[in-house]
mmCIF file of C-alpha atoms in Angstrom:
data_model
loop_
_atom_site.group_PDB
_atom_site.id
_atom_site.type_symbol
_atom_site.label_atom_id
_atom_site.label_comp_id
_atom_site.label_asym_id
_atom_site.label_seq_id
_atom_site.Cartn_x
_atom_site.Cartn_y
_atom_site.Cartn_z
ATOM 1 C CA UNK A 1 -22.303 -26.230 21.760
ATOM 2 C CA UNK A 2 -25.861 -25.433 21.084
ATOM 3 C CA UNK A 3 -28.578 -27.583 23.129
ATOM 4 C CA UNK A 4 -31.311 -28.899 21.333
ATOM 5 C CA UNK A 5 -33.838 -31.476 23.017
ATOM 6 C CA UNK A 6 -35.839 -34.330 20.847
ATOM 7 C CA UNK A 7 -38.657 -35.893 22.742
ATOM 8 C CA UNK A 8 -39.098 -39.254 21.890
ATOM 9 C CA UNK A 9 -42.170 -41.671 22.415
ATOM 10 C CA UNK A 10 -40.757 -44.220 25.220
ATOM 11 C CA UNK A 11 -37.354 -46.403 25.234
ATOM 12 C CA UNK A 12 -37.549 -48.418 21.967
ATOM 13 C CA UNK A 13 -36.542 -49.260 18.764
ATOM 14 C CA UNK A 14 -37.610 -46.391 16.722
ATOM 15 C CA UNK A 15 -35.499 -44.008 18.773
ATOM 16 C CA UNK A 16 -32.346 -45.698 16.781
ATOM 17 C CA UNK A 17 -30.864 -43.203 15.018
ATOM 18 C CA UNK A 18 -31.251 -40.701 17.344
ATOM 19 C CA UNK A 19 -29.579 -42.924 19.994
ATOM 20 C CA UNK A 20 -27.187 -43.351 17.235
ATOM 21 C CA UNK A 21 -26.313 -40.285 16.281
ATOM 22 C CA UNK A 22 -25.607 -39.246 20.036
ATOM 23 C CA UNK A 23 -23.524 -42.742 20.749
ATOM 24 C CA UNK A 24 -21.352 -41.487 16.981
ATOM 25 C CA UNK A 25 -21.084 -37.876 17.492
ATOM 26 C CA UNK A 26 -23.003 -37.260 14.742
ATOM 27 C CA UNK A 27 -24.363 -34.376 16.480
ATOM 28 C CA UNK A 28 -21.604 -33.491 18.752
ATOM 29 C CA UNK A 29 -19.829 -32.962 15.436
ATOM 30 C CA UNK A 30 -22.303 -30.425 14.188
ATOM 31 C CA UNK A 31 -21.509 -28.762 17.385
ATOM 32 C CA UNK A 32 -25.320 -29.699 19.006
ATOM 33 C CA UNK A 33 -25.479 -30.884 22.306
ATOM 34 C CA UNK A 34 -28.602 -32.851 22.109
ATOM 35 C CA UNK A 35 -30.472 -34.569 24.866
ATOM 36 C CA UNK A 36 -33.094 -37.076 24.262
ATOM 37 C CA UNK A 37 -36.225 -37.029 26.363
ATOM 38 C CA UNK A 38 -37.593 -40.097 26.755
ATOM 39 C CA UNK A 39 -41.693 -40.079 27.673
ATOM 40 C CA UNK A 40 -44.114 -42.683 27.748
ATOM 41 C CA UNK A 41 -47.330 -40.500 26.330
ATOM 42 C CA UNK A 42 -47.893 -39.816 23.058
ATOM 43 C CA UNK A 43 -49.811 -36.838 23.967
ATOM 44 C CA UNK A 44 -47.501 -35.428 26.264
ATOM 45 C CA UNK A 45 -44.477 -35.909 23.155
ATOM 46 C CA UNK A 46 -46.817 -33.999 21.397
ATOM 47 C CA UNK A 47 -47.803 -30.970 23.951
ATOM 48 C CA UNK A 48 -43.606 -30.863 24.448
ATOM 49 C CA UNK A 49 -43.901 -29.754 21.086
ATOM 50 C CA UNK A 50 -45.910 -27.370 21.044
ATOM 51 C CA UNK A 51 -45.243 -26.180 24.010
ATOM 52 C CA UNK A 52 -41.420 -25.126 22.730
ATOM 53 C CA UNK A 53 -40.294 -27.649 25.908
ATOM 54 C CA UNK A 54 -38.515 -29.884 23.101
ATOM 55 C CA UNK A 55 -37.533 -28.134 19.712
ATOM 56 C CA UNK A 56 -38.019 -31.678 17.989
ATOM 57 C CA UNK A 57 -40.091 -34.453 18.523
ATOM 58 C CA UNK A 58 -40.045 -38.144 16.796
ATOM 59 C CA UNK A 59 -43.705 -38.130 17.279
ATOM 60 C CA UNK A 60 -46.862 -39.792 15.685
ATOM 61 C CA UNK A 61 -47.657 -38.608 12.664
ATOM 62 C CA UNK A 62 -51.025 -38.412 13.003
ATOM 63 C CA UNK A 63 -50.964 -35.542 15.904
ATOM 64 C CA UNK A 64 -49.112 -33.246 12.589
ATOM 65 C CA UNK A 65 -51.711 -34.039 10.729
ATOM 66 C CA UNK A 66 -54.640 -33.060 13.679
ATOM 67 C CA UNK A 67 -52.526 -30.495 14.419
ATOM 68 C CA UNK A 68 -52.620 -28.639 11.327
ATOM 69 C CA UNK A 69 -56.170 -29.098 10.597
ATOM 70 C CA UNK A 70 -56.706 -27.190 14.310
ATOM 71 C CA UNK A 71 -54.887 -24.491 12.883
ATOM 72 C CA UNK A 72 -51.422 -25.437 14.329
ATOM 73 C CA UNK A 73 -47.688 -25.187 12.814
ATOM 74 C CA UNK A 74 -46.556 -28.892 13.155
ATOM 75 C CA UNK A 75 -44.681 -30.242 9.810
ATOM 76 C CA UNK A 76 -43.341 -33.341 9.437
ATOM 77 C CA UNK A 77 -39.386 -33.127 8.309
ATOM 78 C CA UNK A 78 -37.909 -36.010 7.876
ATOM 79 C CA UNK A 79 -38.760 -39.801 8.207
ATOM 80 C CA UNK A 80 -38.396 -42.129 11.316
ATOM 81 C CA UNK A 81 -40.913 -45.312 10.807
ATOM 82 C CA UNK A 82 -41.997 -44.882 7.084
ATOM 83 C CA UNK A 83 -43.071 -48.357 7.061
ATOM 84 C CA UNK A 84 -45.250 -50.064 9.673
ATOM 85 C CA UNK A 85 -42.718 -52.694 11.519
ATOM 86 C CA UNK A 86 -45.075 -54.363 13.752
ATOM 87 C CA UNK A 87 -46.859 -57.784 14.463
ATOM 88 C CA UNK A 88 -50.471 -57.936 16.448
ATOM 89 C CA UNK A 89 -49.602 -60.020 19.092
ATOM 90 C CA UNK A 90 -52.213 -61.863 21.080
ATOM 91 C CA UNK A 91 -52.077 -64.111 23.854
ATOM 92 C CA UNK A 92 -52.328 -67.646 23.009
ATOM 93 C CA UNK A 93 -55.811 -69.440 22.229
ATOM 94 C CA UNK A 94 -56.721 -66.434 20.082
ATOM 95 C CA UNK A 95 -57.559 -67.363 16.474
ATOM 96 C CA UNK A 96 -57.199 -64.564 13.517
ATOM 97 C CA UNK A 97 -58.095 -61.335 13.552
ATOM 98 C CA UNK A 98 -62.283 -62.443 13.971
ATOM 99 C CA UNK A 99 -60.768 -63.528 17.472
ATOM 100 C CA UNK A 100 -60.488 -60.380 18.402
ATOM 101 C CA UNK A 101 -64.404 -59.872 19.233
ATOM 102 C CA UNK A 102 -64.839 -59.343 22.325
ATOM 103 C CA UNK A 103 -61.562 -58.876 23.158
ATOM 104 C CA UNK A 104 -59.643 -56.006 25.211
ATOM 105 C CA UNK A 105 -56.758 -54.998 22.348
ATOM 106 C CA UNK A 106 -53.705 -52.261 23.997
ATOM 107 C CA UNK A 107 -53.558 -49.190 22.226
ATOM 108 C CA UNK A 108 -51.007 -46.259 22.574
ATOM 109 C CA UNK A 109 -54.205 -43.271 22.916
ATOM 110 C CA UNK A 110 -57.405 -43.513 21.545
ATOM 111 C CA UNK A 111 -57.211 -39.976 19.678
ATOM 112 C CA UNK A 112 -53.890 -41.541 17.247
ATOM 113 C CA UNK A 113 -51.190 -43.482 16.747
ATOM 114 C CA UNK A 114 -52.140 -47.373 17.202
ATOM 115 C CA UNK A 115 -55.432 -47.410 17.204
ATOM 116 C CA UNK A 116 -56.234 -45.876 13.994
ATOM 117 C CA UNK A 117 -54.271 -48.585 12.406
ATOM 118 C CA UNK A 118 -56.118 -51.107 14.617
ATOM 119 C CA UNK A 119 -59.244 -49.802 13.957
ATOM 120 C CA UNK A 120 -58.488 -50.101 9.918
ATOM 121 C CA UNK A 121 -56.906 -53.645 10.142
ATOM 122 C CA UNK A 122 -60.485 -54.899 12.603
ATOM 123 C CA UNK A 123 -62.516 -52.911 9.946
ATOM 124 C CA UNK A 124 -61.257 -55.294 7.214
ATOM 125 C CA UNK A 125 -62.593 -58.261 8.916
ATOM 126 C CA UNK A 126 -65.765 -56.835 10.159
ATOM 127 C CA UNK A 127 -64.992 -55.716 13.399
ATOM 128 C CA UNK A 128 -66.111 -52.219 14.468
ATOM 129 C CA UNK A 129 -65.313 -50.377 17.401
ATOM 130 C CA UNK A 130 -67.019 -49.278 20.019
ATOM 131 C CA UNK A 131 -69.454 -52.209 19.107
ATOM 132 C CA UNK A 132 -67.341 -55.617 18.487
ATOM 133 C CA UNK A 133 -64.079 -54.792 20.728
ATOM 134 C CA UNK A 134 -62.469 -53.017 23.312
ATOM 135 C CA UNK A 135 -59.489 -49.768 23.192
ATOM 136 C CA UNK A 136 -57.230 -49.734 26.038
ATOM 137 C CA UNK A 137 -54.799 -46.381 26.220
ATOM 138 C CA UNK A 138 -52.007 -47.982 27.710
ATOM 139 C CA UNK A 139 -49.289 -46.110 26.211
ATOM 140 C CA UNK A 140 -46.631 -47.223 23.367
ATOM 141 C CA UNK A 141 -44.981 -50.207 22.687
ATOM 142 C CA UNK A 142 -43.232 -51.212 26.467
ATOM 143 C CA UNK A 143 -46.307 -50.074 28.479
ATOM 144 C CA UNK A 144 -48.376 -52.634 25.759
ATOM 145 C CA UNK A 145 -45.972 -55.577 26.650
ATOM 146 C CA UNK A 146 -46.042 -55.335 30.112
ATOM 147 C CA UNK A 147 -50.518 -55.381 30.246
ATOM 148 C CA UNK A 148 -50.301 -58.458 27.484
ATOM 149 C CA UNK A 149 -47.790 -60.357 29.664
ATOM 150 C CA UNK A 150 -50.071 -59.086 32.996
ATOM 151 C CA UNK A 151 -53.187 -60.420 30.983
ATOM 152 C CA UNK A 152 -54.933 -56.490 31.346
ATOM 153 C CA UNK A 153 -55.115 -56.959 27.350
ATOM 154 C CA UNK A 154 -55.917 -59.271 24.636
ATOM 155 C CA UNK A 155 -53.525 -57.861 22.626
ATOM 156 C CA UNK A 156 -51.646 -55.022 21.008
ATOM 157 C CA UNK A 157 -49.145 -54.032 18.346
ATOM 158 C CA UNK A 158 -45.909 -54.974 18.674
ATOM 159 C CA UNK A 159 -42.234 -53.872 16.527
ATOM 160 C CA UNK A 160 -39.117 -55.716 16.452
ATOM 161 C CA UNK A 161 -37.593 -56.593 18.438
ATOM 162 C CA UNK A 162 -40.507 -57.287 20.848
ATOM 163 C CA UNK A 163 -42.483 -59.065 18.607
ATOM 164 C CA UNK A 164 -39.810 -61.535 18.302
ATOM 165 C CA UNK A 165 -39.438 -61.613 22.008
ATOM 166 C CA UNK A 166 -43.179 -62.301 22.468
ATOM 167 C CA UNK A 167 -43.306 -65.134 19.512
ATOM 168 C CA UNK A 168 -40.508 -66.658 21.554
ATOM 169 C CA UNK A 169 -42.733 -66.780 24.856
ATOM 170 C CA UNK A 170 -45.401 -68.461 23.355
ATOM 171 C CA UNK A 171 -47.919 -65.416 22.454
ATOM 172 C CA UNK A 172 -48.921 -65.680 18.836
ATOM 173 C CA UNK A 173 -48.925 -63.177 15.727
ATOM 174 C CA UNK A 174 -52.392 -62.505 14.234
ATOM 175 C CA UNK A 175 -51.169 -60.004 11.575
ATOM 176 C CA UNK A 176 -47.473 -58.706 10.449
ATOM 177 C CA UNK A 177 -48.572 -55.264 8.732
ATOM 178 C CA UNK A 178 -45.702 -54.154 6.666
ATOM 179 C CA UNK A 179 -47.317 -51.901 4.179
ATOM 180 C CA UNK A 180 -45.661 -47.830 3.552
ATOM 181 C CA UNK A 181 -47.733 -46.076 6.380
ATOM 182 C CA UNK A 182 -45.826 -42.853 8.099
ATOM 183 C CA UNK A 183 -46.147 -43.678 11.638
ATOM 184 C CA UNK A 184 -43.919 -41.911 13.407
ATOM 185 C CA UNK A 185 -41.747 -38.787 11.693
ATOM 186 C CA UNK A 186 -39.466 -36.132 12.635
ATOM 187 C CA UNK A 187 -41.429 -33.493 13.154
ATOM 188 C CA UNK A 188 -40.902 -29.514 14.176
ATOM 189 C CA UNK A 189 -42.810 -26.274 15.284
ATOM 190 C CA UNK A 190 -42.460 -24.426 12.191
ATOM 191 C CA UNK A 191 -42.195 -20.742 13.966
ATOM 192 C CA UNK A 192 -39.207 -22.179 15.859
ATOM 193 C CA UNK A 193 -37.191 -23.396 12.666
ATOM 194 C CA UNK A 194 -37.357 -20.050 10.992
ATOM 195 C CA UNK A 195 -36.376 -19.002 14.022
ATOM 196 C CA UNK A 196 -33.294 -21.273 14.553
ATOM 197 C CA UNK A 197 -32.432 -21.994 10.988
ATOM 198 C CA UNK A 198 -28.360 -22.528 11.733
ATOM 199 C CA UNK A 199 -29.192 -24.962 14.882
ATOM 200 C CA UNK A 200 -31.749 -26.824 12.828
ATOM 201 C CA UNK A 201 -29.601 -27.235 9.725
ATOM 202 C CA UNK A 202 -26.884 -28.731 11.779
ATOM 203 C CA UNK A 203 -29.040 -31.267 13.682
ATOM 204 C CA UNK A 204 -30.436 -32.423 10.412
ATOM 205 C CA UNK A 205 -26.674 -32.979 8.962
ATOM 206 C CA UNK A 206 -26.318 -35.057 12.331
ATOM 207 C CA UNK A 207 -29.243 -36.574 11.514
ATOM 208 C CA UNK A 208 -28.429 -37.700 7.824
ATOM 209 C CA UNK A 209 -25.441 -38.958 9.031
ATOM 210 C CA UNK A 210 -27.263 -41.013 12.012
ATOM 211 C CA UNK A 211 -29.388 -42.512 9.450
ATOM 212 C CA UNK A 212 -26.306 -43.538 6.888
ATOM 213 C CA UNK A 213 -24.450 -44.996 10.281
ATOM 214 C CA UNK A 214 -27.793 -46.677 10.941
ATOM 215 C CA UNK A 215 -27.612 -48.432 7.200
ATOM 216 C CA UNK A 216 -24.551 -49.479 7.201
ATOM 217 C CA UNK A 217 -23.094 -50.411 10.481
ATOM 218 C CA UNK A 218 -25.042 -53.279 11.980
ATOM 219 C CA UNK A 219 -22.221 -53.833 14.753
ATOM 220 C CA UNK A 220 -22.629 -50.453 15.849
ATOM 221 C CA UNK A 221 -26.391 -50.625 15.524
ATOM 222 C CA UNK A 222 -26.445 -53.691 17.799
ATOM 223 C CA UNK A 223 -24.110 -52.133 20.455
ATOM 224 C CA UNK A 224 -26.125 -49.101 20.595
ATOM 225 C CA UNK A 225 -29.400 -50.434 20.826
ATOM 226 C CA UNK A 226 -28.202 -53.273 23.454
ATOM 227 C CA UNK A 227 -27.099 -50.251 25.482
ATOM 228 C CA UNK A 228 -30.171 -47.852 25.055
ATOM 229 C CA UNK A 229 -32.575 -50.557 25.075
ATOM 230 C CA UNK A 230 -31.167 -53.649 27.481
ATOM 231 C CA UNK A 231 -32.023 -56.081 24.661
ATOM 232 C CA UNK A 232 -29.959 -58.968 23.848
ATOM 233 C CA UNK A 233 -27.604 -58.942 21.041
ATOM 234 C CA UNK A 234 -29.401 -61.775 18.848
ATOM 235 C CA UNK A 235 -32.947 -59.589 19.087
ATOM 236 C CA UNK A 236 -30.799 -56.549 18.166
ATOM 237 C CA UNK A 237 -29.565 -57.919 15.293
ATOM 238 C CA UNK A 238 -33.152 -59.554 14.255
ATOM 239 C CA UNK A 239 -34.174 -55.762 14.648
ATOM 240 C CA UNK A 240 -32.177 -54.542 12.753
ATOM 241 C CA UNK A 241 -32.280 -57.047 9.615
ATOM 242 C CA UNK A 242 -35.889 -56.598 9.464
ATOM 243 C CA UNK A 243 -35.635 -52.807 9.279
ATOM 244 C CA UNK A 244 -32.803 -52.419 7.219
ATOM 245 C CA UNK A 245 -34.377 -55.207 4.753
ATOM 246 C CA UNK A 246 -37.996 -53.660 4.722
ATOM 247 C CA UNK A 247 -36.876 -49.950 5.060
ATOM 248 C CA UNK A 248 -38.776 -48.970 7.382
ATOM 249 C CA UNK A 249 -36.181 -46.443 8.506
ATOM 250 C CA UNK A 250 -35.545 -44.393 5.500
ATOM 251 C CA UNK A 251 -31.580 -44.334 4.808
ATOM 252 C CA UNK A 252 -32.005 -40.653 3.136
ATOM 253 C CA UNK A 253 -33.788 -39.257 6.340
ATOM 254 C CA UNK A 254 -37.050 -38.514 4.481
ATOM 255 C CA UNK A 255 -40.627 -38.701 5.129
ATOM 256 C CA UNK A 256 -42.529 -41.026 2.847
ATOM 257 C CA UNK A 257 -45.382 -39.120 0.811
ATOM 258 C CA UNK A 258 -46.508 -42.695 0.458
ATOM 259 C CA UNK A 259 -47.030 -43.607 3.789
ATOM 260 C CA UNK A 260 -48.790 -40.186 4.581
ATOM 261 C CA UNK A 261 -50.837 -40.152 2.176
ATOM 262 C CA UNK A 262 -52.025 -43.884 3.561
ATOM 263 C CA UNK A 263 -52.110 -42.429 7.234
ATOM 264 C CA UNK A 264 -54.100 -39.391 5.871
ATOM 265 C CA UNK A 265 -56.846 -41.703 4.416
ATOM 266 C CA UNK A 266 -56.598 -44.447 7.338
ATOM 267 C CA UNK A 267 -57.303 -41.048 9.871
ATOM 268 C CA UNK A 268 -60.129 -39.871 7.739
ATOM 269 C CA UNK A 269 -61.743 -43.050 7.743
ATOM 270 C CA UNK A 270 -61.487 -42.589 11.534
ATOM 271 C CA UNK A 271 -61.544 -39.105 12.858
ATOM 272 C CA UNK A 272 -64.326 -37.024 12.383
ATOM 273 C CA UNK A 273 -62.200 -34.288 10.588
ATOM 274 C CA UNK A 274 -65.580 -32.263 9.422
ATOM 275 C CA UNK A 275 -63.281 -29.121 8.166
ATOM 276 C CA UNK A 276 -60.378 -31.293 6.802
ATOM 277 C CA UNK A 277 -58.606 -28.430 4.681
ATOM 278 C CA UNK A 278 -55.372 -30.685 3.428
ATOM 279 C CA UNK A 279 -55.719 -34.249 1.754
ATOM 280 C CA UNK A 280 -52.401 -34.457 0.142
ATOM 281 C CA UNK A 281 -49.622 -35.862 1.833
ATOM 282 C CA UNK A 282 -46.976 -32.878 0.699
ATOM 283 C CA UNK A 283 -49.513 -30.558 2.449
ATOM 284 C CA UNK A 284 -48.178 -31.531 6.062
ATOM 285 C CA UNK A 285 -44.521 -32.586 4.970
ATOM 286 C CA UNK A 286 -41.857 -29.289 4.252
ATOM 287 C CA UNK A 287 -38.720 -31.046 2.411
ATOM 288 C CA UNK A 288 -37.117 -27.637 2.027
ATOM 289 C CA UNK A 289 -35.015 -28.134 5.193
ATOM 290 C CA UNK A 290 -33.356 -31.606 4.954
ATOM 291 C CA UNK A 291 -32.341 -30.251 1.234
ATOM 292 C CA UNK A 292 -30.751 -27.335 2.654
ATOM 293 C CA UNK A 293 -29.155 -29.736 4.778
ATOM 294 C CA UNK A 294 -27.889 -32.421 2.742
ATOM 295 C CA UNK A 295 -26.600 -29.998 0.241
ATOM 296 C CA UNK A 296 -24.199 -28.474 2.918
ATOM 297 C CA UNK A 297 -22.728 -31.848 3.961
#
């Protein structure tokens, strides 16, 4: 068995077919022993990466794209949220999105991720930050819950199945954005794939398969996420209708040029990217390796 280890951005829902894929075998069968890191900073998912401590990270998009434009050898490789999945949820007594001024709003870092897409959605109302609002870097989606529930934000983004979970406590939904936007993606050091073509190619079969189980097994999908995640079986199952039904996790594995190509133009709204060199989404994604792999299934 060959070890590989995927860093993942905290214990939730988007980790699902990875967690799936180990729970199957679909990885075991490829003859990868694959251990999941689990870590609550973005950053530090990212560093892992870079740092060769974790040959694969599901990590925010955005840090491939900064990445590369600092002269670094992130690629995206295949999909993980290709369509945004969440709901800003506020406490009660807030009003719209125009609520929101003056308010303290949970972010996962203030240098990607969340609050780009925060920053866009307030932008659209009038709302500018620093000015009109406040960023908290809490960390991803559990660290978020926990402040809203504590009252140390306003509010934050939240996915299935905690934005059902908060609805059901009484917090409301200001916004559902549901639009193609490549949030989170499997990504890679490319100097280590050429390196460790055979290893990679058989993750990535794992991984197709994972993604196929994911599709078409909601029993399995529920059991899996109950166990990984300590949710109850009725929020599984809501998770897993709404991504399955808005396809947010892509069923062929693959990155969505789409929803790079929006994060790309939310980020240069955003970042001050004076030497951008790549606007095109295919620029950061390489395609070249989940072919190989899907042709040796």
């Amino acid at each position: 068995m060959t070890p590989l280890t995927l860093v993942v951005v905290s214990r939730n829902y988007f980790n699902m077919p990875a967690w799936l894929g180990l729970h199957a075998g679909s990885f075991a069968s490829e003859g990868i022993a694959l251990t999941i890191d689990h870590i609550e900073g973005i950053e530090e998912v990212n560093e892992r990466l870079r740092s060769g401590q974790a040959q694969l990270a599901y990590g925010v998009t955005e840090h491939v794209i900064l990445d590369a434009e600092a002269g670094g050898h992130q690629a995206i490789i295949g999909g993980n949220v290709n369509r945004l999945p969440f709901s800003l949820i506020a406490r009660p007594g807030i009003e719209g999105l125009k609520g929101l001024r003056g308010k303290r709003i949970g972010v996962s870092s203030l240098h990607a991720g969340s609050s780009s897409l925060i920053m866009r959605l307030l932008a659209g109302e009038g709302l500018n930050w620093p000015g009109d609002y406040d960023l908290v870097p809490c960390g991803p989606i559990l660290a978020r819950w926990d402040l809203l529930r504590s009252g140390g934000i306003d509010a934050g983004l939240q996915g299935a199945p905690l934005n059902h979970i908060a609805l059901d406590q009484g917090f409301v939904s200001l916004c559902e954005p549901r639009q193609n936007f490549q949030f989170t993606s499997l990504n890679v050091d490319t100097r280590w794939a050429e390196a460790h073509r055979d290893p990679l190619l058989r993750f990535l079969r794992g991984f197709l398969r994972a993604h196929e189980h994911f599709c078409s097994d909601r029993n399995l999908a529920r059991d899996v996420a109950m166990k990984e995640s300590g949710i109850e079986p009725h929020y599984a199952d809501r998770a897993w209708d709404e991504y399955t039904r808005d396809d947010i996790f892509p069923r062929d594995g693959e990155a969505s040029e789409a929803g790079v190509q929006a994060l790309i133009e939310a980020s240069a709204l955003i970042r001050n990217l004076p030497t951008r060199a790549r606007t095109h989404a295919a620029d950061y994604i390489d395609r070249r390796w989940l072919a190989e792999a899907r042709a040796s299934l």
